[in-house]
Short mmCIF file of C-alpha atoms and ligand atoms in Angstrom, two decimals:
data_model
loop_
_atom_site.label_atom_id
_atom_site.label_comp_id
_atom_site.label_asym_id
_atom_site.label_seq_id
_atom_site.Cartn_x
_atom_site.Cartn_y
_atom_site.Cartn_z
CA MET A 871 -85.34 79.25 -172.60
CA ALA A 872 -84.13 77.16 -175.50
CA THR A 873 -80.40 76.59 -175.67
CA THR A 874 -78.99 79.54 -177.52
CA GLU A 875 -75.53 80.89 -178.09
CA TRP A 876 -75.91 83.79 -175.70
CA ARG A 877 -76.77 81.66 -172.68
CA ASN A 878 -74.45 81.34 -169.71
CA GLU A 879 -74.66 81.59 -165.93
CA THR A 880 -75.02 85.38 -165.94
CA SER A 881 -77.62 85.59 -168.70
CA ASP A 882 -79.57 82.77 -167.00
CA MET A 883 -79.58 84.91 -163.86
CA ALA A 884 -80.89 87.95 -165.76
CA VAL A 885 -83.60 85.82 -167.40
CA GLN A 886 -84.52 84.29 -164.06
CA GLN A 887 -85.00 87.77 -162.57
CA PHE A 888 -87.06 88.75 -165.60
CA ASP A 889 -89.27 85.65 -165.31
CA VAL A 890 -90.11 86.39 -161.68
CA ALA A 891 -91.03 90.00 -162.49
CA ALA A 892 -92.98 88.98 -165.62
CA ALA A 893 -95.01 86.44 -163.60
CA LYS A 894 -95.77 89.02 -160.92
CA LEU A 895 -96.86 91.52 -163.59
CA GLY A 896 -98.95 88.89 -165.36
CA LEU A 897 -97.10 89.77 -168.55
CA ASP A 898 -98.55 88.55 -171.85
CA PRO A 899 -96.51 85.40 -172.73
CA ASN A 900 -96.22 86.64 -176.33
CA LEU A 901 -94.30 89.65 -175.01
CA ALA A 902 -92.31 87.70 -172.43
CA VAL A 903 -91.00 85.31 -175.05
CA ARG A 904 -89.58 88.25 -177.03
CA LEU A 905 -88.08 90.03 -174.02
CA ARG A 906 -86.23 86.98 -172.72
CA ARG A 907 -83.76 87.17 -175.60
CA PRO A 908 -81.84 90.00 -177.27
CA ASP A 909 -82.99 91.65 -180.50
CA ARG A 910 -79.51 91.21 -181.97
CA ALA A 911 -76.23 89.69 -180.74
CA MET A 912 -72.95 90.24 -182.55
CA VAL A 913 -69.63 88.43 -182.20
CA VAL A 914 -66.77 89.97 -184.15
CA SER A 915 -63.11 89.15 -184.67
CA VAL A 916 -60.83 92.05 -183.84
CA PRO A 917 -57.41 91.48 -185.42
CA THR A 918 -54.90 93.76 -183.77
CA ARG A 919 -51.23 94.31 -184.54
CA MET A 920 -49.30 94.02 -181.29
CA ASP A 921 -46.18 96.07 -180.57
CA ASP A 922 -43.94 93.09 -181.37
CA GLY A 923 -45.40 92.85 -184.90
CA ARG A 924 -47.55 89.78 -184.21
CA VAL A 925 -51.30 89.91 -185.03
CA ASN A 926 -53.57 88.94 -182.15
CA VAL A 927 -57.27 88.28 -182.86
CA PHE A 928 -59.43 89.41 -179.95
CA THR A 929 -63.13 88.54 -179.70
CA GLY A 930 -65.54 91.47 -179.48
CA TYR A 931 -69.26 91.51 -178.74
CA ARG A 932 -72.20 93.89 -178.99
CA VAL A 933 -75.58 92.71 -177.82
CA GLN A 934 -78.66 94.86 -178.44
CA HIS A 935 -81.42 93.68 -176.19
CA ASN A 936 -84.40 95.93 -176.92
CA ASP A 937 -84.93 99.33 -178.58
CA VAL A 938 -88.65 99.82 -178.29
CA LEU A 939 -88.21 103.02 -176.23
CA GLY A 940 -85.37 104.53 -178.25
CA PRO A 941 -81.83 103.86 -179.53
CA PHE A 942 -79.90 101.05 -177.86
CA LYS A 943 -77.67 102.37 -175.08
CA GLY A 944 -75.00 100.77 -172.97
CA GLY A 945 -71.36 100.49 -172.09
CA LEU A 946 -68.39 98.71 -173.54
CA ARG A 947 -66.41 96.43 -171.23
CA TYR A 948 -62.76 95.41 -171.58
CA HIS A 949 -62.13 92.52 -169.21
CA PRO A 950 -60.86 88.93 -169.45
CA SER A 951 -64.26 87.59 -168.27
CA VAL A 952 -66.22 89.23 -171.12
CA SER A 953 -68.33 86.67 -173.00
CA LEU A 954 -71.47 86.64 -175.11
CA GLY A 955 -73.49 85.46 -172.10
CA GLU A 956 -72.18 88.15 -169.77
CA VAL A 957 -72.75 90.90 -172.32
CA SER A 958 -76.28 89.61 -173.02
CA ALA A 959 -77.19 89.79 -169.34
CA LEU A 960 -75.74 93.28 -169.05
CA ALA A 961 -77.67 94.36 -172.17
CA MET A 962 -80.95 93.14 -170.70
CA TRP A 963 -80.28 94.98 -167.44
CA MET A 964 -79.63 98.16 -169.47
CA THR A 965 -83.11 97.89 -171.02
CA TRP A 966 -84.78 97.77 -167.60
CA LYS A 967 -82.45 100.44 -166.20
CA CYS A 968 -83.16 103.00 -168.94
CA SER A 969 -86.88 102.31 -168.75
CA LEU A 970 -86.96 102.49 -164.93
CA VAL A 971 -85.44 105.97 -164.85
CA GLY A 972 -87.61 107.16 -167.73
CA LEU A 973 -85.04 107.55 -170.50
CA PRO A 974 -86.12 107.30 -174.16
CA LEU A 975 -83.43 104.66 -174.73
CA GLY A 976 -83.15 100.91 -175.11
CA GLY A 977 -80.59 98.50 -173.71
CA ALA A 978 -77.31 97.19 -175.12
CA LYS A 979 -73.83 96.21 -173.97
CA GLY A 980 -70.57 95.41 -175.66
CA GLY A 981 -67.14 94.25 -174.80
CA ILE A 982 -63.86 92.72 -175.79
CA ALA A 983 -62.37 89.75 -173.95
CA CYS A 984 -58.94 91.15 -173.04
CA ASP A 985 -56.91 92.45 -170.13
CA PRO A 986 -56.51 96.17 -170.87
CA ALA A 987 -53.78 96.48 -168.21
CA GLU A 988 -51.57 94.24 -170.35
CA LEU A 989 -52.05 96.21 -173.58
CA SER A 990 -49.96 99.20 -174.60
CA ARG A 991 -51.68 102.45 -175.54
CA ASN A 992 -50.96 101.67 -179.17
CA GLU A 993 -52.44 98.18 -178.97
CA LEU A 994 -55.52 99.46 -177.13
CA GLN A 995 -56.05 102.10 -179.79
CA SER A 996 -55.70 99.65 -182.71
CA MET A 997 -58.01 97.13 -181.07
CA THR A 998 -60.65 99.78 -180.27
CA ARG A 999 -60.62 101.24 -183.78
CA ARG A 1000 -60.89 97.84 -185.46
CA TYR A 1001 -63.73 96.81 -183.10
CA THR A 1002 -65.55 100.04 -183.99
CA ALA A 1003 -65.08 99.36 -187.70
CA GLU A 1004 -66.48 95.83 -187.27
CA ILE A 1005 -69.74 97.06 -185.69
CA LEU A 1006 -69.92 100.37 -187.58
CA ASN A 1007 -73.05 99.58 -189.55
CA PHE A 1008 -74.95 98.54 -186.44
CA ILE A 1009 -74.23 101.56 -184.24
CA GLY A 1010 -75.09 105.25 -184.67
CA PRO A 1011 -76.59 108.21 -182.79
CA GLU A 1012 -80.10 106.99 -183.66
CA ILE A 1013 -79.24 103.29 -183.58
CA ASP A 1014 -76.92 102.35 -180.72
CA VAL A 1015 -74.77 104.66 -178.58
CA PRO A 1016 -71.85 103.03 -176.67
CA ALA A 1017 -70.36 104.37 -173.43
CA PRO A 1018 -67.68 103.43 -170.89
CA ASP A 1019 -67.96 100.43 -168.59
CA MET A 1020 -65.40 98.37 -166.70
CA GLY A 1021 -61.93 98.65 -168.29
CA THR A 1022 -62.83 101.46 -170.71
CA ASN A 1023 -62.57 105.23 -170.31
CA GLU A 1024 -62.89 108.58 -172.06
CA GLN A 1025 -59.82 107.91 -174.24
CA ILE A 1026 -61.39 104.73 -175.62
CA MET A 1027 -64.61 106.68 -176.30
CA ALA A 1028 -62.59 109.35 -178.11
CA TRP A 1029 -61.06 106.69 -180.43
CA ILE A 1030 -64.51 105.25 -181.14
CA MET A 1031 -65.85 108.73 -181.91
CA ASP A 1032 -62.90 109.45 -184.20
CA THR A 1033 -63.13 106.13 -186.08
CA TYR A 1034 -66.87 106.51 -186.63
CA SER A 1035 -66.46 110.16 -187.66
CA GLN A 1036 -63.67 109.33 -190.15
CA HIS A 1037 -65.96 106.83 -191.85
CA LYS A 1038 -68.84 109.33 -192.00
CA GLY A 1039 -66.63 112.15 -193.24
CA HIS A 1040 -67.56 114.60 -190.48
CA ALA A 1041 -67.50 114.84 -186.67
CA VAL A 1042 -70.24 112.80 -184.99
CA PRO A 1043 -69.80 113.40 -181.26
CA GLU A 1044 -73.23 111.94 -180.44
CA ILE A 1045 -72.08 108.43 -181.45
CA VAL A 1046 -70.70 107.77 -177.93
CA THR A 1047 -71.10 109.15 -174.44
CA GLY A 1048 -68.47 109.42 -171.72
CA LYS A 1049 -66.21 111.31 -174.14
CA PRO A 1050 -63.63 113.92 -173.15
CA ILE A 1051 -65.16 117.41 -172.72
CA ALA A 1052 -62.90 118.70 -175.53
CA ILE A 1053 -64.80 116.68 -178.16
CA GLY A 1054 -68.38 117.05 -176.94
CA GLY A 1055 -68.37 115.24 -173.59
CA THR A 1056 -70.50 116.48 -170.74
CA LEU A 1057 -69.53 117.84 -167.36
CA GLY A 1058 -70.16 115.40 -164.53
CA ARG A 1059 -70.21 112.14 -166.53
CA ARG A 1060 -67.20 110.57 -164.82
CA GLU A 1061 -68.66 111.13 -161.36
CA ALA A 1062 -72.27 110.38 -162.35
CA THR A 1063 -72.55 106.69 -161.46
CA GLY A 1064 -70.89 107.06 -158.06
CA ARG A 1065 -72.87 110.19 -157.24
CA GLY A 1066 -76.08 108.44 -158.20
CA VAL A 1067 -75.28 105.53 -155.88
CA VAL A 1068 -74.86 108.02 -153.03
CA TYR A 1069 -78.13 109.85 -153.84
CA THR A 1070 -80.02 106.56 -153.57
CA ILE A 1071 -78.22 105.72 -150.30
CA ILE A 1072 -79.33 109.08 -148.88
CA GLU A 1073 -82.97 108.32 -149.82
CA ALA A 1074 -82.71 104.82 -148.33
CA ALA A 1075 -81.25 106.19 -145.09
CA ASN A 1076 -84.06 108.76 -144.82
CA HIS A 1077 -86.63 106.05 -145.41
CA LEU A 1078 -85.10 103.77 -142.77
CA GLY A 1079 -84.59 106.64 -140.29
CA VAL A 1080 -80.82 106.11 -140.26
CA ASP A 1081 -78.43 109.01 -139.53
CA LEU A 1082 -75.67 108.74 -142.15
CA THR A 1083 -73.15 110.68 -140.04
CA LYS A 1084 -73.25 107.76 -137.59
CA CYS A 1085 -72.88 105.12 -140.31
CA THR A 1086 -69.97 103.02 -141.52
CA ALA A 1087 -69.46 101.80 -145.08
CA ALA A 1088 -67.42 99.23 -147.01
CA ILE A 1089 -66.87 99.53 -150.75
CA GLN A 1090 -65.75 96.75 -153.11
CA GLY A 1091 -64.15 98.13 -156.29
CA PHE A 1092 -62.12 101.29 -156.65
CA GLY A 1093 -62.69 102.21 -160.28
CA ASN A 1094 -64.87 104.91 -161.75
CA VAL A 1095 -67.80 103.93 -159.51
CA GLY A 1096 -66.20 102.77 -156.23
CA SER A 1097 -63.71 105.62 -155.88
CA VAL A 1098 -66.43 108.27 -156.36
CA VAL A 1099 -68.74 106.50 -153.88
CA VAL A 1100 -65.90 106.49 -151.31
CA LYS A 1101 -65.26 110.21 -151.83
CA GLU A 1102 -68.90 111.29 -151.79
CA LEU A 1103 -69.88 109.14 -148.78
CA ASN A 1104 -66.85 110.47 -146.91
CA ASP A 1105 -67.87 114.05 -147.82
CA ILE A 1106 -71.28 113.60 -146.19
CA GLY A 1107 -69.77 112.19 -142.98
CA VAL A 1108 -70.02 108.42 -143.46
CA ARG A 1109 -67.05 106.56 -141.92
CA ILE A 1110 -65.37 104.40 -144.58
CA ILE A 1111 -64.03 101.31 -142.80
CA GLY A 1112 -63.18 99.10 -145.77
CA VAL A 1113 -62.17 99.40 -149.44
CA ALA A 1114 -60.91 96.85 -151.94
CA ASP A 1115 -59.86 96.64 -155.57
CA ARG A 1116 -58.74 93.62 -157.53
CA THR A 1117 -55.41 93.55 -155.67
CA GLY A 1118 -57.17 93.16 -152.29
CA GLY A 1119 -58.44 95.49 -149.59
CA PHE A 1120 -57.91 97.39 -146.36
CA TYR A 1121 -59.89 97.68 -143.17
CA ASP A 1122 -59.85 100.04 -140.21
CA ALA A 1123 -62.77 100.09 -137.77
CA ASN A 1124 -61.97 103.73 -136.92
CA GLY A 1125 -62.17 104.80 -140.54
CA LEU A 1126 -59.56 104.86 -143.31
CA PRO A 1127 -57.78 108.15 -144.20
CA ILE A 1128 -59.76 108.85 -147.37
CA ALA A 1129 -57.89 111.94 -148.61
CA ARG A 1130 -54.61 109.95 -148.58
CA LEU A 1131 -56.31 106.95 -150.13
CA LEU A 1132 -57.68 108.95 -153.06
CA GLU A 1133 -54.33 110.66 -153.56
CA ILE A 1134 -52.35 107.40 -153.65
CA ALA A 1135 -54.91 105.65 -155.87
CA SER A 1136 -54.90 108.54 -158.37
CA GLN A 1137 -51.11 108.19 -158.71
CA THR A 1138 -50.73 104.41 -158.73
CA HIS A 1139 -54.16 103.35 -160.14
CA SER A 1140 -54.23 100.58 -157.56
CA LEU A 1141 -54.68 100.12 -153.81
CA GLU A 1142 -51.83 97.64 -153.63
CA ALA A 1143 -49.30 99.95 -152.01
CA PHE A 1144 -51.72 101.61 -149.60
CA PRO A 1145 -49.90 101.85 -146.25
CA PHE A 1146 -52.90 102.14 -143.87
CA GLY A 1147 -55.29 99.74 -142.12
CA GLN A 1148 -55.32 95.99 -141.95
CA LYS A 1149 -55.02 93.97 -145.18
CA ILE A 1150 -58.15 91.97 -146.09
CA THR A 1151 -59.39 90.00 -149.08
CA ASN A 1152 -62.33 90.94 -151.30
CA ALA A 1153 -64.36 88.13 -149.72
CA GLU A 1154 -63.62 89.45 -146.22
CA LEU A 1155 -64.61 92.98 -147.23
CA LEU A 1156 -68.11 91.83 -148.15
CA GLU A 1157 -68.57 90.31 -144.71
CA LEU A 1158 -67.42 93.33 -142.66
CA LYS A 1159 -69.77 94.62 -140.02
CA CYS A 1160 -70.95 97.92 -141.51
CA ASP A 1161 -74.14 99.88 -142.12
CA ILE A 1162 -73.68 100.31 -145.87
CA LEU A 1163 -72.08 97.82 -148.25
CA VAL A 1164 -71.43 98.88 -151.84
CA PRO A 1165 -70.31 96.17 -154.28
CA ALA A 1166 -68.96 98.20 -157.21
CA ALA A 1167 -66.97 95.61 -159.15
CA LEU A 1168 -68.03 92.43 -160.95
CA GLU A 1169 -71.32 90.54 -160.98
CA MET A 1170 -72.20 87.54 -158.75
CA GLN A 1171 -70.17 88.57 -155.71
CA ILE A 1172 -72.94 87.95 -153.18
CA THR A 1173 -74.10 84.39 -153.49
CA GLN A 1174 -75.84 81.60 -151.64
CA GLU A 1175 -72.44 80.82 -150.13
CA ASN A 1176 -71.68 84.17 -148.40
CA ALA A 1177 -75.03 86.03 -148.20
CA GLN A 1178 -75.78 84.64 -144.74
CA ARG A 1179 -72.56 86.18 -143.41
CA LEU A 1180 -73.24 89.73 -144.67
CA GLN A 1181 -73.60 92.17 -141.79
CA CYS A 1182 -74.80 95.36 -143.50
CA ARG A 1183 -78.13 97.16 -143.17
CA ILE A 1184 -78.14 98.72 -146.66
CA LEU A 1185 -76.74 97.03 -149.77
CA ALA A 1186 -76.30 99.57 -152.58
CA GLU A 1187 -75.40 97.86 -155.85
CA GLY A 1188 -72.87 100.01 -157.69
CA ALA A 1189 -72.04 97.02 -159.90
CA ASN A 1190 -74.42 95.34 -162.32
CA GLY A 1191 -75.73 91.99 -161.09
CA PRO A 1192 -73.57 91.62 -157.95
CA THR A 1193 -76.22 89.58 -156.10
CA THR A 1194 -77.56 86.20 -157.24
CA PRO A 1195 -81.28 85.34 -156.89
CA GLU A 1196 -80.43 82.73 -154.19
CA ALA A 1197 -78.57 85.40 -152.21
CA ASP A 1198 -81.51 87.79 -152.67
CA ALA A 1199 -83.78 85.35 -150.85
CA ILE A 1200 -81.32 85.13 -147.94
CA LEU A 1201 -80.96 88.95 -147.74
CA ARG A 1202 -84.74 89.31 -147.67
CA ASP A 1203 -84.88 87.05 -144.60
CA LYS A 1204 -82.05 89.02 -142.98
CA ASP A 1205 -83.96 92.26 -143.59
CA VAL A 1206 -81.13 93.87 -145.58
CA PHE A 1207 -82.44 96.87 -147.53
CA VAL A 1208 -81.24 96.33 -151.11
CA ILE A 1209 -80.96 99.26 -153.53
CA PRO A 1210 -80.89 97.22 -156.75
CA ASP A 1211 -78.33 97.79 -159.50
CA ILE A 1212 -80.75 99.13 -162.11
CA LEU A 1213 -81.68 101.89 -159.67
CA ALA A 1214 -78.49 102.45 -157.64
CA ASN A 1215 -76.09 102.67 -160.59
CA ALA A 1216 -78.42 104.33 -163.11
CA GLY A 1217 -76.68 107.71 -162.65
CA GLY A 1218 -74.12 106.83 -165.31
CA VAL A 1219 -76.59 106.25 -168.09
CA VAL A 1220 -78.72 109.21 -166.98
CA VAL A 1221 -75.80 111.59 -167.50
CA SER A 1222 -74.91 109.72 -170.71
CA TYR A 1223 -78.40 110.58 -171.86
CA PHE A 1224 -77.74 114.25 -170.96
CA GLU A 1225 -74.52 114.09 -172.98
CA TRP A 1226 -76.30 112.66 -176.01
CA VAL A 1227 -79.04 115.32 -175.79
CA GLN A 1228 -76.47 118.13 -175.49
CA ASP A 1229 -74.53 116.79 -178.50
CA LEU A 1230 -77.71 116.53 -180.59
CA GLN A 1231 -78.64 120.10 -179.68
CA ASN A 1232 -75.11 121.50 -179.83
CA PHE A 1233 -75.91 123.29 -176.62
CA PHE A 1234 -74.15 122.51 -173.33
CA TRP A 1235 -75.34 122.70 -169.74
CA THR A 1236 -73.55 123.66 -166.51
CA GLU A 1237 -72.40 121.01 -164.06
CA GLU A 1238 -74.85 122.41 -161.51
CA GLU A 1239 -77.76 121.82 -163.94
CA ILE A 1240 -76.55 118.30 -164.69
CA THR A 1241 -76.16 117.33 -161.04
CA ARG A 1242 -79.57 118.75 -160.12
CA LYS A 1243 -81.34 116.99 -162.99
CA LEU A 1244 -79.54 113.74 -162.17
CA ARG A 1245 -80.57 113.94 -158.55
CA ASP A 1246 -84.21 114.73 -159.43
CA ILE A 1247 -84.43 111.70 -161.71
CA LEU A 1248 -82.88 109.28 -159.21
CA VAL A 1249 -84.87 110.54 -156.22
CA LYS A 1250 -88.10 110.19 -158.23
CA ALA A 1251 -87.16 106.69 -159.40
CA PHE A 1252 -86.20 105.66 -155.87
CA HIS A 1253 -89.61 106.65 -154.52
CA GLU A 1254 -91.47 105.00 -157.40
CA VAL A 1255 -89.65 101.77 -156.62
CA LEU A 1256 -90.22 102.11 -152.89
CA GLN A 1257 -93.92 102.73 -153.44
CA MET A 1258 -94.24 99.73 -155.76
CA SER A 1259 -92.40 97.56 -153.24
CA GLN A 1260 -94.78 98.64 -150.47
CA LYS A 1261 -97.92 98.33 -152.63
CA GLU A 1262 -97.06 94.87 -153.96
CA ASN A 1263 -95.24 93.76 -150.81
CA VAL A 1264 -92.14 92.75 -152.76
CA GLU A 1265 -88.46 93.55 -152.30
CA MET A 1266 -86.91 96.58 -153.99
CA ARG A 1267 -85.28 94.58 -156.81
CA LEU A 1268 -88.50 92.99 -157.91
CA ALA A 1269 -90.31 96.34 -157.67
CA ALA A 1270 -87.65 98.04 -159.84
CA LEU A 1271 -87.76 95.27 -162.44
CA MET A 1272 -91.55 95.37 -162.51
CA ILE A 1273 -91.59 99.10 -163.27
CA GLY A 1274 -88.82 98.84 -165.88
CA ILE A 1275 -90.33 95.82 -167.63
CA ASP A 1276 -93.89 97.13 -167.53
CA ARG A 1277 -92.97 100.34 -169.39
CA VAL A 1278 -91.14 98.40 -172.09
CA ALA A 1279 -94.03 95.94 -172.40
CA ARG A 1280 -96.61 98.72 -172.77
CA ALA A 1281 -94.57 100.34 -175.52
CA MET A 1282 -94.27 97.00 -177.31
CA LEU A 1283 -98.03 96.51 -177.13
CA TRP A 1284 -98.61 99.90 -178.75
CA ARG A 1285 -96.11 99.23 -181.50
CA GLY A 1286 -97.24 95.67 -182.14
CA LEU A 1287 -95.39 92.87 -183.89
CA TYR A 1288 -94.12 93.69 -187.36
CA ALA A 1289 -94.30 90.53 -189.37
N1 LIG B 2478 -71.84 101.19 -168.31
C1 LIG B 2478 -72.78 101.98 -167.57
C2 LIG B 2478 -73.92 101.12 -167.04
O1 LIG B 2478 -73.77 99.93 -166.85
C3 LIG B 2478 -73.25 103.19 -168.34
C4 LIG B 2478 -73.90 102.94 -169.67
C5 LIG B 2478 -74.13 104.21 -170.48
O2 LIG B 2478 -73.79 105.28 -170.01
O3 LIG B 2478 -74.63 104.08 -171.59
O4 LIG B 2478 -74.97 101.60 -166.72
#
């Protein structure tokens, strides 16, 4: 790829994965050249008045990778590591993710480089509203629909919805997903990603003939995804032996007391003061001997450097892009069964899609309906990927990418090149 502004280590990794899948599919080079780069990439200045009166200019991004299947869709990340390259990679993965699970949506991602933990509620609100105003003409229910991601939540979505609605002169709930229920959010969105990860783990365990009630698991990340995975795995009888958040982690071979853990984390929003188990680092957590490892934090956690030391049987990627291509090759040799990110963590965007549909129809579903439909979609996608991986004799990641990319490519061929 030519040197372009949106290139960095993470976007190179996403493009590298794409290239391998495109070669295996025998994709038309005229399509591949378009899919390797985003349709549109925005960098905006977000001047924000801080509580002390000073104006701080944050940098915000929104990258829209491809919308051939429907409006761009993807989260908004608030984290110090956010960059144009990272957001571009995440936007590309959203395109394949939506396509893989059969949603009529494209792929996008946005973010602001900031540490939300250091901002007051007032500062967060001002920054979010100004960011929304900066990208207002490029988002919309039929154009691009943001959602939560790392460092953002339903309150941030509510401010985006309000800012957009004020500009339009009427309420537009369908502009974002992951909103509070009170303003058009859906039941089950907060739990959706974590639940989806667990549904795919159940399918993987069935396929491998593994009894989950005899399994152990370690989870990296204790946010919206990790904490729900811990709860749901614990509910179905998996022994949770390790957890970690950005402050570090805890380990107990006999299983951590999950009810206490969830209670403390819900009060303190951190695992720092957790009084049980042995203290471990994030790096040590990844190398624990366990049946199921769930990275549910940042990308590029499993690399050439540590992949050889992983001791899990199933790797379920709650995070986006946690495993580098070099690590993938090592895991293949070690016979680790990888449930790739675009499949394992697709539950979030699936329920976002349900939220968008409900808002457009002004008709809301029960949580039971949502959970059942979510499960049906993920189970079907899991088996499509498994079948492709067996038919083509490729690992699950490549199979998932091939299905996702192929659907997008076919749609592009039908629509042609407008020039
Ligand atoms: N941020 C989530 C993801 O990476 C959800 C995106 C959405 O719901 O649009 O899949």
